[in-house]
DNA sequence: CTGGATCCCAATAGATACTG
DNA sequence: CAGTATCTATTGGGATCCAG
């Protein structure tokens, strides 16, 4: 499967966003990168949602083709790759935070979630800075 | 088709949001309501993205079952229905605005888009208030 | 009329097995 | 480890039908 080329082909800003990063799996990959600092194929596969290998490969390719992530060889392991957020990808952090804020209002709270929410409300800029600096916001789920 | 019940079934705030409103069509319906003040089945069908009748019906049902929109008879036209955002749906407005901000950075700008973006930057609270008051932010696309 | 339901078929997404 | 290949399941488009 190659990345689809048209989708909505809409003239709308919202549709553009949805088409670019808004499918069910792409955004979870971005979450893994922004929240957990994940950057390897195997890390993404290990997420709780159990993404299939072909889907992951397709999404990584798609996100790369959209300029949201970039792929480079791992300097410490010649047969591994490192995926990282581009500027365009980092700019999605506010979308992620708003989704988290919304969900945390309507999903049952846990202590862990409450701490994350409190930090978003109290130190949003610090979180955005951490994401840009590739520092994980949360430790493993 | 009935609304799917499991999806990711994840423990994550982000996945919860994606599962609830993050599919390709649901969010466009929400956009129509928030940005254009649309509230009728026929209005949604008329959007530029050309949603199919079966998909629209399924999405409206899904959004209603998630408590994001509600459905009522149109008092002025006995054979029509009015869909409106609940509090839970209105709370999605910040997500919408962040998507628009992101897209407007990366999609080719038009005069219309520039005006919307400027207003978001300058008067975000006013926009949020307009959405809550069911005032359309934009006129027809 | 408006607001759907239904059916058919094409296209896409996804799970699993396998490979360089 | 980082994917491809293959097969199956689900979604979506479009036409049509139907109820109030």
CSV table of C-alpha atoms (C1' of nucleotides) in Angstrom, one decimal:
chain,number,residue,atom,x,y,z
A,1,UNK,CA,0.0,0.0,0.0
A,2,UNK,CA,1.2,3.4,-0.8
A,3,UNK,CA,0.1,6.6,0.9
A,4,UNK,CA,-3.1,7.7,-0.6
A,5,UNK,CA,-3.0,10.9,-2.6
A,6,UNK,CA,-6.3,12.5,-2.5
A,7,UNK,CA,-8.6,11.8,0.4
A,8,UNK,CA,-11.0,14.7,0.9
A,9,UNK,CA,-9.0,16.9,-1.4
A,10,UNK,CA,-10.8,19.7,0.3
A,11,UNK,CA,-10.2,23.4,0.4
A,12,UNK,CA,-10.6,23.6,4.1
A,13,UNK,CA,-8.0,24.1,6.8
A,14,UNK,CA,-9.6,21.6,9.1
A,15,UNK,CA,-9.8,18.9,6.4
A,16,UNK,CA,-6.2,19.5,5.6
A,17,UNK,CA,-5.2,18.8,9.2
A,18,UNK,CA,-7.4,15.7,9.3
A,19,UNK,CA,-6.0,14.4,6.1
A,20,UNK,CA,-2.4,15.0,7.2
A,21,UNK,CA,-2.3,13.7,10.7
A,22,UNK,CA,-5.8,12.9,11.7
A,23,UNK,CA,-6.1,9.2,11.1
A,24,UNK,CA,-6.4,6.8,13.9
A,25,UNK,CA,-2.9,5.6,14.0
A,26,UNK,CA,-0.7,8.6,12.9
A,27,UNK,CA,-1.7,10.6,15.8
A,28,UNK,CA,-0.8,7.8,18.2
A,29,UNK,CA,2.7,7.7,16.7
A,30,UNK,CA,3.0,11.4,17.2
A,31,UNK,CA,1.8,11.0,20.8
A,32,UNK,CA,4.5,8.4,21.4
A,33,UNK,CA,7.1,10.8,20.1
A,34,UNK,CA,5.9,13.8,21.9
A,35,UNK,CA,4.9,12.3,25.2
A,36,UNK,CA,7.2,9.4,25.6
A,37,UNK,CA,10.1,10.4,23.5
A,38,UNK,CA,9.9,7.3,21.4
A,39,UNK,CA,11.9,7.3,18.2
A,40,UNK,CA,12.3,3.7,16.9
A,41,UNK,CA,10.1,1.4,14.9
A,42,UNK,CA,10.2,-1.2,17.7
A,43,UNK,CA,9.2,1.4,20.3
A,44,UNK,CA,6.1,2.3,18.4
A,45,UNK,CA,5.2,-1.4,17.9
A,46,UNK,CA,5.4,-1.9,21.6
A,47,UNK,CA,2.7,0.6,22.4
A,48,UNK,CA,-0.3,-0.6,24.2
A,49,UNK,CA,-2.6,-0.1,21.2
A,50,UNK,CA,-0.7,-2.8,19.2
A,51,UNK,CA,-0.3,-1.3,15.8
A,52,UNK,CA,0.3,-3.8,13.0
A,53,UNK,CA,3.7,-3.7,11.3
A,54,UNK,CA,2.3,-2.8,7.9
A,55,UNK,CA,0.2,0.0,9.3
A,56,UNK,CA,3.1,1.4,11.2
A,57,UNK,CA,5.3,1.3,8.2
A,58,UNK,CA,2.7,3.0,6.1
A,59,UNK,CA,2.1,5.7,8.7
A,60,UNK,CA,5.7,6.5,9.2
A,61,UNK,CA,6.1,6.8,5.4
A,62,UNK,CA,3.1,9.0,5.3
A,63,UNK,CA,4.2,11.3,8.1
A,64,UNK,CA,7.6,11.5,6.6
A,65,UNK,CA,6.2,12.4,3.1
A,66,UNK,CA,4.1,15.1,4.8
A,67,UNK,CA,7.2,16.5,6.4
A,68,UNK,CA,6.0,15.9,9.9
A,69,UNK,CA,8.8,13.5,10.9
A,70,UNK,CA,12.2,12.7,9.5
A,71,UNK,CA,14.1,9.5,9.4
A,72,UNK,CA,17.8,9.0,9.9
A,73,UNK,CA,20.2,6.2,10.6
A,74,UNK,CA,21.0,5.5,14.1
A,75,UNK,CA,24.7,6.5,14.6
A,76,UNK,CA,25.0,4.0,17.4
A,77,UNK,CA,23.4,1.1,15.6
A,78,UNK,CA,24.0,0.9,11.9
A,79,UNK,CA,20.9,-1.1,11.1
A,80,UNK,CA,18.5,0.9,13.1
A,81,UNK,CA,16.7,4.1,12.3
A,82,UNK,CA,15.8,7.1,14.4
A,83,UNK,CA,12.6,9.0,13.7
A,84,UNK,CA,12.2,12.5,14.9
A,85,UNK,CA,9.8,15.3,14.7
A,86,UNK,CA,10.4,18.1,12.3
A,87,UNK,CA,9.4,21.7,13.0
A,88,UNK,CA,6.1,21.0,11.3
A,89,UNK,CA,5.6,18.0,13.6
A,90,UNK,CA,6.6,19.9,16.8
A,91,UNK,CA,4.0,22.5,15.9
A,92,UNK,CA,1.4,19.8,16.5
A,93,UNK,CA,2.1,19.8,20.2
A,94,UNK,CA,-0.7,22.3,21.0
A,95,UNK,CA,-3.2,20.1,19.2
A,96,UNK,CA,-2.0,17.2,21.3
A,97,UNK,CA,-2.3,19.2,24.5
A,98,UNK,CA,-5.9,20.3,23.7
A,99,UNK,CA,-6.9,16.8,23.0
A,100,UNK,CA,-5.5,15.7,26.4
A,101,UNK,CA,-7.2,18.6,28.1
A,102,UNK,CA,-10.5,17.6,26.5
A,103,UNK,CA,-10.2,13.9,27.2
A,104,UNK,CA,-9.1,14.5,30.8
A,105,UNK,CA,-12.4,16.3,31.4
A,106,UNK,CA,-14.4,13.4,30.1
A,107,UNK,CA,-12.4,10.3,30.8
A,108,UNK,CA,-12.2,8.8,34.2
A,109,UNK,CA,-9.3,10.3,36.0
A,110,UNK,CA,-6.4,8.4,37.5
A,111,UNK,CA,-3.7,9.9,39.6
A,112,UNK,CA,-1.3,9.8,36.7
A,113,UNK,CA,-3.7,11.6,34.4
A,114,UNK,CA,-4.5,14.2,37.0
A,115,UNK,CA,-0.8,15.0,37.4
A,116,UNK,CA,-0.4,15.4,33.6
A,117,UNK,CA,-3.4,17.6,33.4
A,118,UNK,CA,-2.2,19.8,36.3
A,119,UNK,CA,1.1,20.2,34.6
A,120,UNK,CA,-0.5,21.2,31.3
A,121,UNK,CA,-2.6,23.8,33.1
A,122,UNK,CA,0.2,25.1,35.2
A,123,UNK,CA,3.1,24.8,32.9
A,124,UNK,CA,2.0,24.6,29.3
A,125,UNK,CA,5.0,26.4,28.0
A,126,UNK,CA,7.4,24.2,29.9
A,127,UNK,CA,5.8,21.1,28.3
A,128,UNK,CA,6.0,22.6,24.9
A,129,UNK,CA,9.6,23.3,25.5
A,130,UNK,CA,10.2,19.8,26.7
A,131,UNK,CA,8.7,18.4,23.6
A,132,UNK,CA,10.9,20.6,21.4
A,133,UNK,CA,13.9,19.5,23.4
A,134,UNK,CA,12.9,15.9,22.8
A,135,UNK,CA,12.5,15.3,26.5
A,136,UNK,CA,9.8,12.8,27.3
A,137,UNK,CA,6.8,14.2,29.2
A,138,UNK,CA,5.8,10.9,30.7
A,139,UNK,CA,7.6,7.8,31.5
A,140,UNK,CA,6.5,4.5,30.0
A,141,UNK,CA,2.7,4.0,30.2
B,1,UNK,CA,-23.6,-0.5,10.5
B,2,UNK,CA,-23.8,0.2,14.2
B,3,UNK,CA,-21.3,2.3,16.0
B,4,UNK,CA,-18.2,0.3,16.8
B,5,UNK,CA,-17.7,-0.5,20.5
B,6,UNK,CA,-14.1,-1.2,21.0
B,7,UNK,CA,-11.6,0.4,18.7
B,8,UNK,CA,-8.3,0.9,20.5
B,9,UNK,CA,-9.9,0.3,23.9
B,10,UNK,CA,-6.8,2.0,25.2
B,11,UNK,CA,-6.1,3.4,28.5
B,12,UNK,CA,-4.7,6.6,27.0
B,13,UNK,CA,-6.2,10.1,27.0
B,14,UNK,CA,-5.1,10.7,23.5
B,15,UNK,CA,-6.5,7.4,22.2
B,16,UNK,CA,-9.8,8.2,23.9
B,17,UNK,CA,-10.0,11.5,22.1
B,18,UNK,CA,-9.1,9.9,18.8
B,19,UNK,CA,-11.7,7.1,19.3
B,20,UNK,CA,-14.4,9.5,20.2
B,21,UNK,CA,-14.2,12.3,17.7
B,22,UNK,CA,-11.1,11.7,15.6
B,23,UNK,CA,-12.3,9.9,12.6
B,24,UNK,CA,-12.2,11.5,9.3
B,25,UNK,CA,-15.8,12.4,9.0
B,26,UNK,CA,-16.9,13.1,12.6
B,27,UNK,CA,-14.6,16.0,12.9
B,28,UNK,CA,-15.8,17.6,9.7
B,29,UNK,CA,-19.3,17.5,11.0
B,30,UNK,CA,-18.2,19.2,14.2
B,31,UNK,CA,-16.4,21.8,12.1
B,32,UNK,CA,-19.6,22.5,10.2
B,33,UNK,CA,-21.4,23.0,13.5
B,34,UNK,CA,-18.7,25.1,15.1
B,35,UNK,CA,-17.5,27.2,12.2
B,36,UNK,CA,-20.6,27.5,10.0
B,37,UNK,CA,-23.4,27.0,12.5
B,38,UNK,CA,-24.8,24.1,10.5
B,39,UNK,CA,-27.4,22.1,12.3
B,40,UNK,CA,-29.4,20.1,9.8
B,41,UNK,CA,-28.8,16.8,8.0
B,42,UNK,CA,-29.2,18.4,4.7
B,43,UNK,CA,-26.7,21.1,5.6
B,44,UNK,CA,-24.0,18.5,6.4
B,45,UNK,CA,-24.7,16.7,3.2
B,46,UNK,CA,-24.1,19.9,1.3
B,47,UNK,CA,-20.6,20.4,2.5
B,48,UNK,CA,-17.8,20.4,0.0
B,49,UNK,CA,-16.4,17.1,1.1
B,50,UNK,CA,-19.5,15.2,-0.1
B,51,UNK,CA,-20.2,12.9,2.7
B,52,UNK,CA,-22.4,9.9,1.8
B,53,UNK,CA,-25.8,9.6,3.5
B,54,UNK,CA,-25.1,6.3,5.2
B,55,UNK,CA,-21.8,7.7,6.6
B,56,UNK,CA,-23.4,10.9,7.8
B,57,UNK,CA,-26.2,9.0,9.5
B,58,UNK,CA,-23.7,6.7,11.2
B,59,UNK,CA,-21.5,9.6,12.4
B,60,UNK,CA,-24.4,11.6,13.8
B,61,UNK,CA,-25.6,8.6,15.7
B,62,UNK,CA,-22.1,8.0,16.9
B,63,UNK,CA,-21.5,11.6,18.1
B,64,UNK,CA,-24.9,11.6,19.8
B,65,UNK,CA,-24.1,8.3,21.5
B,66,UNK,CA,-20.9,9.8,22.7
B,67,UNK,CA,-22.8,12.8,24.1
B,68,UNK,CA,-21.0,15.3,21.8
B,69,UNK,CA,-24.1,16.4,20.0
B,70,UNK,CA,-27.8,16.2,20.7
B,71,UNK,CA,-30.8,15.9,18.4
B,72,UNK,CA,-34.2,17.6,18.7
B,73,UNK,CA,-37.2,18.3,16.6
B,74,UNK,CA,-37.2,21.6,14.8
B,75,UNK,CA,-39.9,23.6,16.3
B,76,UNK,CA,-40.4,25.6,13.1
B,77,UNK,CA,-40.5,22.6,10.8
B,78,UNK,CA,-42.2,19.5,12.2
B,79,UNK,CA,-40.4,17.2,9.8
B,80,UNK,CA,-36.9,18.4,10.4
B,81,UNK,CA,-34.4,17.8,13.1
B,82,UNK,CA,-31.9,20.2,14.7
B,83,UNK,CA,-28.5,18.9,15.8
B,84,UNK,CA,-26.6,20.9,18.4
B,85,UNK,CA,-23.4,20.7,20.3
B,86,UNK,CA,-23.6,19.6,23.9
B,87,UNK,CA,-21.2,21.0,26.5
B,88,UNK,CA,-18.9,18.1,25.8
B,89,UNK,CA,-19.0,19.0,22.1
B,90,UNK,CA,-18.5,22.7,22.7
B,91,UNK,CA,-15.4,21.9,24.7
B,92,UNK,CA,-13.8,20.6,21.5
B,93,UNK,CA,-13.6,24.1,20.2
B,94,UNK,CA,-10.0,24.6,21.4
B,95,UNK,CA,-8.9,21.4,19.6
B,96,UNK,CA,-10.5,22.8,16.4
B,97,UNK,CA,-8.8,26.1,16.8
B,98,UNK,CA,-5.4,24.5,17.3
B,99,UNK,CA,-5.8,22.4,14.2
B,100,UNK,CA,-6.7,25.5,12.2
B,101,UNK,CA,-3.7,27.4,13.6
B,102,UNK,CA,-1.4,24.5,12.6
B,103,UNK,CA,-2.9,24.1,9.2
B,104,UNK,CA,-2.8,27.8,8.5
B,105,UNK,CA,0.9,27.7,9.0
B,106,UNK,CA,1.4,24.9,6.5
B,107,UNK,CA,-1.4,25.3,4.0
B,108,UNK,CA,-1.2,27.9,1.3
B,109,UNK,CA,-2.9,31.0,2.6
B,110,UNK,CA,-5.8,32.7,1.1
B,111,UNK,CA,-7.2,36.1,2.1
B,112,UNK,CA,-10.1,34.3,3.8
B,113,UNK,CA,-7.8,32.0,5.7
B,114,UNK,CA,-5.6,34.8,6.8
B,115,UNK,CA,-8.6,36.7,8.2
B,116,UNK,CA,-9.6,33.6,10.2
B,117,UNK,CA,-6.2,33.1,11.5
B,118,UNK,CA,-5.8,36.7,12.5
B,119,UNK,CA,-9.0,36.6,14.4
B,120,UNK,CA,-8.0,33.4,16.2
B,121,UNK,CA,-4.8,35.0,17.3
B,122,UNK,CA,-6.3,38.3,18.3
B,123,UNK,CA,-9.6,37.2,19.7
B,124,UNK,CA,-9.6,33.6,20.6
B,125,UNK,CA,-11.9,34.0,23.5
B,126,UNK,CA,-14.4,35.9,21.4
B,127,UNK,CA,-14.4,33.0,18.9
B,128,UNK,CA,-14.9,30.5,21.7
B,129,UNK,CA,-17.8,32.6,23.0
B,130,UNK,CA,-19.3,32.8,19.5
B,131,UNK,CA,-19.2,29.0,19.1
B,132,UNK,CA,-20.9,28.6,22.5
B,133,UNK,CA,-23.5,31.1,21.5
B,134,UNK,CA,-24.1,29.1,18.3
B,135,UNK,CA,-23.0,32.0,16.2
B,136,UNK,CA,-21.2,31.0,13.0
B,137,UNK,CA,-17.6,32.1,12.7
B,138,UNK,CA,-17.5,31.9,9.0
B,139,UNK,CA,-20.1,32.3,6.3
B,140,UNK,CA,-20.6,29.6,3.7
B,141,UNK,CA,-17.4,28.3,2.3
C,1,DC,C1',-40.1,17.8,0.9
C,2,DT,C1',-36.5,16.1,4.9
C,3,DG,C1',-34.1,12.5,7.2
C,4,DG,C1',-32.8,8.7,6.9
C,5,DA,C1',-32.2,3.0,5.7
C,6,DT,C1',-30.5,-0.4,2.6
C,7,DC,C1',-28.0,-2.7,-0.8
C,8,DC,C1',-24.2,-3.4,-3.9
C,9,DC,C1',-19.7,-3.1,-5.0
C,10,DA,C1',-15.1,-0.8,-4.9
C,11,DA,C1',-11.5,0.7,-2.1
C,12,DT,C1',-9.0,0.9,2.1
C,13,DA,C1',-7.5,-0.6,6.6
C,14,DG,C1',-5.8,-4.1,9.3
C,15,DA,C1',-4.0,-8.9,11.2
C,16,DT,C1',-0.8,-12.3,10.5
C,17,DA,C1',3.0,-14.7,8.3
C,18,DC,C1',7.0,-14.1,6.4
C,19,DT,C1',11.6,-11.9,4.5
C,20,DG,C1',16.3,-9.1,3.5
D,1,DC,C1',15.2,-4.7,13.3
D,2,DA,C1',12.5,-2.9,9.8
D,3,DG,C1',9.8,-3.7,7.1
D,4,DT,C1',6.7,-6.7,2.7
D,5,DA,C1',3.2,-9.9,1.1
D,6,DT,C1',-1.0,-11.8,1.5
D,7,DC,C1',-5.4,-12.4,2.9
D,8,DT,C1',-9.6,-10.7,5.4
D,9,DA,C1',-12.6,-7.3,7.5
D,10,DT,C1',-14.3,-2.7,7.4
D,11,DT,C1',-15.4,1.6,5.4
D,12,DG,C1',-17.1,4.4,1.9
D,13,DG,C1',-19.6,5.9,-2.6
D,14,DG,C1',-23.7,6.1,-5.0
D,15,DA,C1',-28.1,4.8,-6.2
D,16,DT,C1',-32.4,3.8,-4.6
D,17,DC,C1',-36.0,3.2,-1.5
D,18,DC,C1',-39.0,4.5,2.3
D,19,DA,C1',-41.4,6.8,6.3
D,20,DG,C1',-43.3,10.9,8.4
